[in-house]
Amino acid sequence: MSKQRDWLLSKKWGYAASVALVPYAILKTLWANGLAFMVSGKGIEELHASIRANADPVSKWLYANGIDTTAVLALIASLLALALVRERGRKLPRRLLLASAFLGGSFLIIICFANFYKLFAGDIRLSDAAEFDPLVLPVVYGGFFAWGITISMAALSFGVRTRELPVRSSPGRWKRWPEWARRAALGWTAIYGALGVYWSLGGSGFPFGLSNDPQAQSLLFKHAAAATGGPVIAMLCMIGVIALYLFKFRMNGVARTILLAYAWAFSTILCFLVLDARPLIIAAYAPVSLIGALFGRPVPFFDALTWPVVNQFICLAGGLLWAAAALSFQRYTSGACLYCGRRSGAGHWMASSSGVRWGRRAAYCAIIAPLYYDITRIAWLLGFPLGISDEMLRDLQETGADAIGAGLALVSIGGAFLTRGLIKPWGETFPRRFPLLAGKRVPPAMAIVPAGLVSILLIVTGIQVFAGFWAIGDFRNWGATTPLLLMPVWGVALGIATVFYYCRRQGKCERCGFLPASGIAATSGDASAL
């Protein structure tokens, strides 16, 4: 283990990365100066003509003076590698160095794999570049791949060598969410209320209604107009600002019930009733579109990211802030700890052995629910018209939708694998196959946040698909429609499994000192947080 750690933390990775792109930089500099090395004279002329015709003005000027822009970038990459191993590099911002190294290394590795795939698939042929020596390929892409691997390892080594273990006397920023959730929700509500006033006065950009969003056929507010919707938004937000201000005070009885009912209703509207299926489509298509673009099959990702869809993400963020503010107020007024929600002497059923069993059942339900969808989409990619007509399969193959569907199925399978982490030990402690992280605690938010967001989007999309299916009734192509009917089950099961995971991962509260095993708490709710 010690030798393995020394090998991973070696500075040799950085020194190797500093020279990996030197042959590439030398080659491009020679070409920029008109020297035909590993290329014919005609190839040099065509290269210079292409730069003059297509490059930006700065690159043209540099190339005319014998400086290739990519050679300069290769030099910067070499200096970045040296900064990860030399003492002067510690004077630079640590996060900037790590982010630049990891992102740059990952980008070049992906570029190499994509071009190697195109080469083997026949999309790129060496005969198309007959003016260049075949050895140019390993110099260019071999250097890219070597730099990507070595710079990533150098960044990992640098991150571990320069890591300082913080000494905390209080919970971290995100764990202190009861302290800032109300203020954040207040700011969001005030800004969105101001937008409501702006829209009611005739301002542009009203994101609701079919006249402003033709794809909003499934939304509850599809008939909304700026003249009527703007004042309603402004009024609801004004009431919300007042309610959030009153959250500062301890209340009981009817007043507390009214405030909590308004807060949870407002959160529900923003998280479930304002959204449609497009946010989930955007989230699912993001990795598929990236991989498709790299392998020559671009997916129109940004065409779907319109202002109404962006507004749905904004409303989702506001709904989550309102839910956090409502939960903190509910805990505060009930005498529970603001940070863990537990009371002195009270246990939590969800963290018990019985709760663990129910959480496991919910997780397995969330894993099994998308299998029907995955099987049909992969079958289409393999040429089997499972649940659809032969004509529809031909249409999917001609447009490339079969590959997109299979990509979404792979995303679903990856999500199912990660869902297992909610009930498996590796979801709480990093396993041995993770270098430098083996045996360390998995941050609960790493699983809770994405799983919670995906469960909301699945429930919203599933309900709308379920309602639309019975309205259309397309039973002929049942393989295209019926797998989507399980989305509500998938979303609800994933949400339940996430809640059980959250309760199980709660250890000793850093604020009240509650120990789940003993059921003893030192203090209760802290009014200063609100």
Short mmCIF file of N, CA and C in Angstrom, two decimals, residues 32 47-48 50-73:
data_model
loop_
_atom_site.label_atom_id
_atom_site.label_comp_id
_atom_site.label_asym_id
_atom_site.label_seq_id
_atom_site.Cartn_x
_atom_site.Cartn_y
_atom_site.Cartn_z
N ALA A 32 4.69 26.32 -39.00
CA ALA A 32 4.33 27.73 -39.05
C ALA A 32 5.42 28.56 -39.73
N LEU A 47 -1.78 24.11 -45.67
CA LEU A 47 -1.97 24.45 -44.26
C LEU A 47 -1.97 25.96 -44.06
N HIS A 48 -1.01 26.65 -44.68
CA HIS A 48 -0.96 28.11 -44.55
C HIS A 48 -2.18 28.76 -45.19
N SER A 50 -5.15 27.45 -45.43
CA SER A 50 -6.29 27.21 -44.55
C SER A 50 -6.29 28.18 -43.37
N ILE A 51 -5.10 28.45 -42.82
CA ILE A 51 -5.02 29.40 -41.70
C ILE A 51 -5.44 30.79 -42.14
N ARG A 52 -4.97 31.21 -43.33
CA ARG A 52 -5.32 32.55 -43.82
C ARG A 52 -6.81 32.67 -44.10
N ALA A 53 -7.45 31.56 -44.48
CA ALA A 53 -8.86 31.61 -44.86
C ALA A 53 -9.80 31.45 -43.67
N ASN A 54 -9.42 30.67 -42.68
CA ASN A 54 -10.37 30.30 -41.63
C ASN A 54 -10.02 30.77 -40.24
N ALA A 55 -8.78 31.10 -39.96
CA ALA A 55 -8.39 31.45 -38.60
C ALA A 55 -8.86 32.86 -38.24
N ASP A 56 -8.91 33.12 -36.94
CA ASP A 56 -9.27 34.46 -36.45
C ASP A 56 -8.11 35.42 -36.70
N PRO A 57 -8.35 36.74 -36.61
CA PRO A 57 -7.29 37.71 -36.94
C PRO A 57 -6.02 37.55 -36.10
N VAL A 58 -6.17 37.26 -34.80
CA VAL A 58 -4.99 37.12 -33.94
C VAL A 58 -4.16 35.92 -34.37
N SER A 59 -4.82 34.78 -34.61
CA SER A 59 -4.09 33.58 -35.04
C SER A 59 -3.43 33.79 -36.40
N LYS A 60 -4.10 34.52 -37.29
CA LYS A 60 -3.50 34.81 -38.59
C LYS A 60 -2.21 35.62 -38.43
N TRP A 61 -2.27 36.64 -37.59
CA TRP A 61 -1.09 37.49 -37.39
C TRP A 61 0.05 36.70 -36.76
N LEU A 62 -0.26 35.87 -35.77
CA LEU A 62 0.77 35.07 -35.13
C LEU A 62 1.37 34.08 -36.13
N TYR A 63 0.52 33.45 -36.93
CA TYR A 63 1.01 32.46 -37.89
C TYR A 63 1.88 33.11 -38.95
N ALA A 64 1.52 34.33 -39.35
CA ALA A 64 2.33 35.04 -40.33
C ALA A 64 3.72 35.36 -39.78
N ASN A 65 3.85 35.42 -38.45
CA ASN A 65 5.13 35.69 -37.82
C ASN A 65 5.79 34.41 -37.27
N GLY A 66 5.32 33.26 -37.75
CA GLY A 66 5.95 32.00 -37.39
C GLY A 66 5.54 31.44 -36.05
N ILE A 67 4.40 31.87 -35.50
CA ILE A 67 3.95 31.39 -34.19
C ILE A 67 2.60 30.70 -34.37
N ASP A 68 2.52 29.43 -34.03
CA ASP A 68 1.27 28.68 -34.10
C ASP A 68 0.56 28.76 -32.75
N THR A 69 -0.73 29.07 -32.78
CA THR A 69 -1.49 29.24 -31.54
C THR A 69 -1.52 27.96 -30.72
N THR A 70 -1.68 26.82 -31.38
CA THR A 70 -1.73 25.57 -30.63
C THR A 70 -0.37 25.23 -30.01
N ALA A 71 0.72 25.66 -30.65
CA ALA A 71 2.04 25.46 -30.05
C ALA A 71 2.18 26.29 -28.78
N VAL A 72 1.61 27.50 -28.80
CA VAL A 72 1.62 28.34 -27.59
C VAL A 72 0.81 27.67 -26.48
N LEU A 73 -0.35 27.10 -26.85
CA LEU A 73 -1.16 26.40 -25.85
C LEU A 73 -0.42 25.19 -25.30
#
